[in-house]
Amino acid sequence: MALKTFKPVTPGLRQLVIVNRGELYKGKPVKALTEGKSGSGGRNNLGRVTVRFRGGGHKRTLRNVDFRRRARLGEAATVERIEYDPNRTAFIALIQYADGDQSYILAPQRLAIGDQVSAGEQVDIKPGNAMPVGNMPVGTIIHNVELKIGRGGAIARSAGAYAQIVGRDQGYVTVRLNSGEQRLVHGQCFATVGAVSNPDHMNISIGKAG
């Protein structure tokens, strides 16, 4: 996705830089894969403000993103569309299995509409495929990395994030994060191949001063 600038007809537009989301799906999300999201407005269970300056903003719907990728092992799914998700910086992809079952996953970079993705013990090393980190070759770029087996991805889920497999030893895998930190992850923990989509998110400028 490219960055989008504006004609400086106002002081705010002069500095405004956003991600051009023209290629994303423009409709509403799949209703069966969403749930309501209620904001606290900074208030506790007694209705009193405990965190100031919270509240307002656009009403958002939670998309149920599959961070586990273990439900349909060995089955290929087709990418139907790439969508914007207001609850996260990364884009999400709607995938559909042969029986019509649908699911949302984090969209990695270079994932296109019509691509086939799958999860299993032994799958191709290509963006969007998920498998245990112990079965991936050293040097693979990954995201949505589990820290505990079966709990779902916890590391490298935001826009442009990724980790890299740098070694393995006695059933464990050494993973290097963006920060340079190295974590030891069990070889049976799942991860998804590729880096997370929307890497230009870090270059956004909302244009307002102060």
CSV table of C-alpha atoms in Angstrom, one decimal:
chain,number,residue,atom,x,y,z
A,1,MET,CA,0.0,0.0,0.0
A,2,ALA,CA,1.3,3.5,-0.9
A,3,LEU,CA,1.2,6.6,1.3
A,4,LYS,CA,-1.4,9.3,0.5
A,5,THR,CA,-0.8,13.0,0.8
A,6,PHE,CA,-3.2,15.9,0.3
A,7,LYS,CA,-3.2,19.4,-1.2
A,8,PRO,CA,-2.4,21.8,1.7
A,9,VAL,CA,-5.7,23.7,1.6
A,10,THR,CA,-5.7,23.7,5.5
A,11,PRO,CA,-2.9,23.7,8.1
A,12,GLY,CA,-3.9,20.1,9.1
A,13,LEU,CA,-3.9,18.7,5.6
A,14,ARG,CA,-0.5,20.2,4.9
A,15,GLN,CA,1.2,17.6,7.2
A,16,LEU,CA,-1.4,14.8,6.8
A,17,VAL,CA,0.1,11.5,5.5
A,18,ILE,CA,-2.1,8.4,5.6
A,19,VAL,CA,-2.0,4.9,4.1
A,20,ASN,CA,-3.9,4.6,0.8
A,21,ARG,CA,-6.5,1.9,1.4
A,22,GLY,CA,-8.1,2.0,-2.0
A,23,GLU,CA,-7.3,-1.6,-2.8
A,24,LEU,CA,-9.1,-3.0,0.3
A,25,TYR,CA,-12.6,-4.3,0.4
A,26,LYS,CA,-15.1,-1.5,1.0
A,27,GLY,CA,-18.1,-3.4,2.3
A,28,LYS,CA,-19.0,-4.4,5.8
A,29,PRO,CA,-17.4,-7.4,7.6
A,30,VAL,CA,-19.0,-10.9,7.7
A,31,LYS,CA,-21.6,-10.6,10.4
A,32,ALA,CA,-21.2,-14.2,11.7
A,33,LEU,CA,-17.5,-13.4,12.4
A,34,THR,CA,-18.1,-10.2,14.4
A,35,GLU,CA,-19.4,-9.2,17.8
A,36,GLY,CA,-20.2,-6.0,19.6
A,37,LYS,CA,-17.6,-3.9,21.2
A,38,SER,CA,-18.5,-1.7,24.1
A,39,GLY,CA,-16.2,1.1,25.2
A,40,SER,CA,-15.8,1.9,28.9
A,41,GLY,CA,-15.4,5.7,28.3
A,42,GLY,CA,-12.8,5.6,31.1
A,43,ARG,CA,-15.5,4.6,33.7
A,44,ASN,CA,-15.4,1.7,36.2
A,45,ASN,CA,-18.2,-0.6,37.3
A,46,LEU,CA,-19.7,2.2,39.4
A,47,GLY,CA,-19.9,4.5,36.4
A,48,ARG,CA,-17.3,6.9,37.7
A,49,VAL,CA,-14.5,8.2,35.6
A,50,THR,CA,-11.3,6.5,36.7
A,51,VAL,CA,-9.2,7.2,33.5
A,52,ARG,CA,-9.5,10.8,32.2
A,53,PHE,CA,-9.8,11.9,28.6
A,54,ARG,CA,-11.3,8.6,27.3
A,55,GLY,CA,-14.5,8.4,25.2
A,56,GLY,CA,-16.0,9.4,21.9
A,57,GLY,CA,-14.7,8.1,18.6
A,58,HIS,CA,-16.3,6.0,15.9
A,59,LYS,CA,-18.3,2.9,17.0
A,60,ARG,CA,-16.3,-0.2,16.2
A,61,THR,CA,-17.2,-3.9,15.7
A,62,LEU,CA,-14.9,-6.6,16.8
A,63,ARG,CA,-13.8,-9.0,14.1
A,64,ASN,CA,-13.1,-12.5,15.4
A,65,VAL,CA,-9.6,-13.1,14.0
A,66,ASP,CA,-8.3,-16.7,14.1
A,67,PHE,CA,-4.9,-16.4,15.9
A,68,ARG,CA,-4.7,-20.2,16.6
A,69,ARG,CA,-5.0,-21.6,13.0
A,70,ARG,CA,-5.5,-25.1,14.4
A,71,ALA,CA,-9.2,-25.7,13.6
A,72,ARG,CA,-8.8,-26.9,10.0
A,73,LEU,CA,-5.3,-28.5,9.8
A,74,GLY,CA,-4.4,-29.8,6.3
A,75,GLU,CA,-7.2,-28.0,4.5
A,76,ALA,CA,-6.6,-25.3,2.0
A,77,ALA,CA,-8.5,-22.1,2.0
A,78,THR,CA,-8.9,-19.3,-0.6
A,79,VAL,CA,-8.3,-15.7,0.2
A,80,GLU,CA,-11.6,-13.9,-0.6
A,81,ARG,CA,-10.7,-10.4,0.2
A,82,ILE,CA,-8.4,-8.1,2.3
A,83,GLU,CA,-10.1,-5.9,4.8
A,84,TYR,CA,-9.4,-2.9,7.1
A,85,ASP,CA,-9.9,-3.7,10.8
A,86,PRO,CA,-10.4,-0.6,13.0
A,87,ASN,CA,-9.3,-2.6,16.1
A,88,ARG,CA,-5.7,-3.2,14.9
A,89,THR,CA,-3.0,-1.6,12.8
A,90,ALA,CA,-2.7,-4.6,10.5
A,91,PHE,CA,-5.1,-5.6,7.7
A,92,ILE,CA,-7.0,-8.8,7.9
A,93,ALA,CA,-7.9,-11.4,5.3
A,94,LEU,CA,-11.1,-13.3,4.9
A,95,ILE,CA,-10.5,-16.9,3.9
A,96,GLN,CA,-13.0,-19.5,2.8
A,97,TYR,CA,-12.7,-23.3,2.9
A,98,ALA,CA,-14.1,-25.7,0.3
A,99,ASP,CA,-17.2,-26.3,2.4
A,100,GLY,CA,-18.0,-22.6,2.6
A,101,ASP,CA,-16.7,-22.1,6.1
A,102,GLN,CA,-15.1,-18.6,6.5
A,103,SER,CA,-12.5,-17.2,8.9
A,104,TYR,CA,-10.5,-14.0,9.4
A,105,ILE,CA,-6.7,-14.2,9.7
A,106,LEU,CA,-4.0,-11.6,9.9
A,107,ALA,CA,-3.0,-10.6,6.4
A,108,PRO,CA,0.7,-11.0,5.7
A,109,GLN,CA,2.6,-8.9,3.1
A,110,ARG,CA,2.3,-10.1,-0.5
A,111,LEU,CA,-0.9,-12.0,0.2
A,112,ALA,CA,-3.3,-11.5,-2.7
A,113,ILE,CA,-7.0,-12.2,-3.4
A,114,GLY,CA,-7.3,-15.8,-4.8
A,115,ASP,CA,-4.2,-17.1,-3.0
A,116,GLN,CA,-4.4,-20.5,-1.3
A,117,VAL,CA,-3.4,-20.7,2.4
A,118,SER,CA,-3.3,-23.7,4.7
A,119,ALA,CA,-2.2,-24.8,8.2
A,120,GLY,CA,-0.6,-28.1,9.2
A,121,GLU,CA,2.4,-29.9,10.3
A,122,GLN,CA,4.1,-29.8,6.9
A,123,VAL,CA,3.0,-27.1,4.5
A,124,ASP,CA,4.7,-24.9,1.9
A,125,ILE,CA,6.9,-22.0,3.2
A,126,LYS,CA,4.8,-19.2,1.7
A,127,PRO,CA,3.0,-16.1,3.1
A,128,GLY,CA,-0.1,-17.0,5.0
A,129,ASN,CA,0.7,-20.6,5.7
A,130,ALA,CA,0.9,-21.7,9.4
A,131,MET,CA,2.9,-24.5,10.9
A,132,PRO,CA,4.9,-25.4,14.0
A,133,VAL,CA,8.1,-23.3,14.2
A,134,GLY,CA,10.1,-26.5,14.7
A,135,ASN,CA,9.2,-27.6,11.2
A,136,MET,CA,10.4,-24.3,9.5
A,137,PRO,CA,13.9,-23.8,8.2
A,138,VAL,CA,16.3,-21.5,10.0
A,139,GLY,CA,16.1,-17.9,8.6
A,140,THR,CA,12.3,-18.0,7.9
A,141,ILE,CA,10.5,-14.7,8.5
A,142,ILE,CA,7.3,-15.4,10.6
A,143,HIS,CA,4.6,-13.6,12.5
A,144,ASN,CA,1.7,-14.4,14.9
A,145,VAL,CA,4.0,-16.6,17.0
A,146,GLU,CA,2.6,-18.7,19.8
A,147,LEU,CA,4.4,-18.6,23.2
A,148,LYS,CA,2.3,-21.5,24.6
A,149,ILE,CA,1.2,-24.5,22.5
A,150,GLY,CA,-2.4,-24.0,21.3
A,151,ARG,CA,-3.0,-20.7,23.0
A,152,GLY,CA,-2.8,-18.6,19.8
A,153,GLY,CA,-0.3,-16.1,18.4
A,154,ALA,CA,1.0,-13.6,20.8
A,155,ILE,CA,4.1,-12.1,19.2
A,156,ALA,CA,4.5,-10.0,16.0
A,157,ARG,CA,0.9,-9.2,15.3
A,158,SER,CA,0.9,-5.5,14.6
A,159,ALA,CA,1.4,-3.7,11.2
A,160,GLY,CA,4.8,-4.5,9.6
A,161,ALA,CA,6.0,-6.7,12.5
A,162,TYR,CA,7.9,-10.0,12.0
A,163,ALA,CA,10.3,-12.3,13.8
A,164,GLN,CA,13.0,-14.6,12.4
A,165,ILE,CA,14.0,-18.1,13.3
A,166,VAL,CA,17.7,-18.0,14.1
A,167,GLY,CA,18.3,-21.5,15.6
A,168,ARG,CA,16.9,-24.6,17.1
A,169,ASP,CA,18.1,-26.9,19.9
A,170,GLN,CA,16.5,-29.9,21.7
A,171,GLY,CA,12.9,-29.3,20.6
A,172,TYR,CA,13.0,-25.5,21.1
A,173,VAL,CA,13.5,-22.8,18.5
A,174,THR,CA,15.3,-19.4,19.0
A,175,VAL,CA,13.3,-16.6,17.5
A,176,ARG,CA,14.7,-13.0,17.1
A,177,LEU,CA,12.2,-10.2,17.4
A,178,ASN,CA,12.2,-6.8,15.7
A,179,SER,CA,13.7,-5.3,18.9
A,180,GLY,CA,16.7,-7.6,18.6
A,181,GLU,CA,15.5,-9.6,21.6
A,182,GLN,CA,15.7,-13.4,21.3
A,183,ARG,CA,13.0,-15.7,22.7
A,184,LEU,CA,13.1,-19.5,23.1
A,185,VAL,CA,9.9,-21.0,21.8
A,186,HIS,CA,8.8,-24.6,21.9
A,187,GLY,CA,9.0,-26.3,18.5
A,188,GLN,CA,5.3,-27.3,18.5
A,189,CYS,CA,4.1,-23.6,18.8
A,190,PHE,CA,2.5,-22.5,15.6
A,191,ALA,CA,3.5,-19.4,13.6
A,192,THR,CA,2.5,-18.0,10.3
A,193,VAL,CA,5.0,-17.4,7.4
A,194,GLY,CA,5.7,-13.8,6.3
A,195,ALA,CA,5.7,-10.4,7.8
A,196,VAL,CA,2.4,-8.6,8.9
A,197,SER,CA,0.7,-6.4,6.3
A,198,ASN,CA,0.6,-2.6,6.3
A,199,PRO,CA,4.3,-1.8,6.9
A,200,ASP,CA,3.6,1.9,6.0
A,201,HIS,CA,1.6,2.4,9.2
A,202,MET,CA,4.7,3.7,10.9
A,203,ASN,CA,4.9,6.5,8.4
A,204,ILE,CA,1.5,7.9,9.1
A,205,SER,CA,1.2,11.5,10.2
A,206,ILE,CA,-2.2,12.7,11.4
A,207,GLY,CA,-1.3,16.3,10.5
A,208,LYS,CA,-2.4,18.0,13.7
A,209,ALA,CA,0.0,20.1,15.7
A,210,GLY,CA,0.2,19.6,19.4
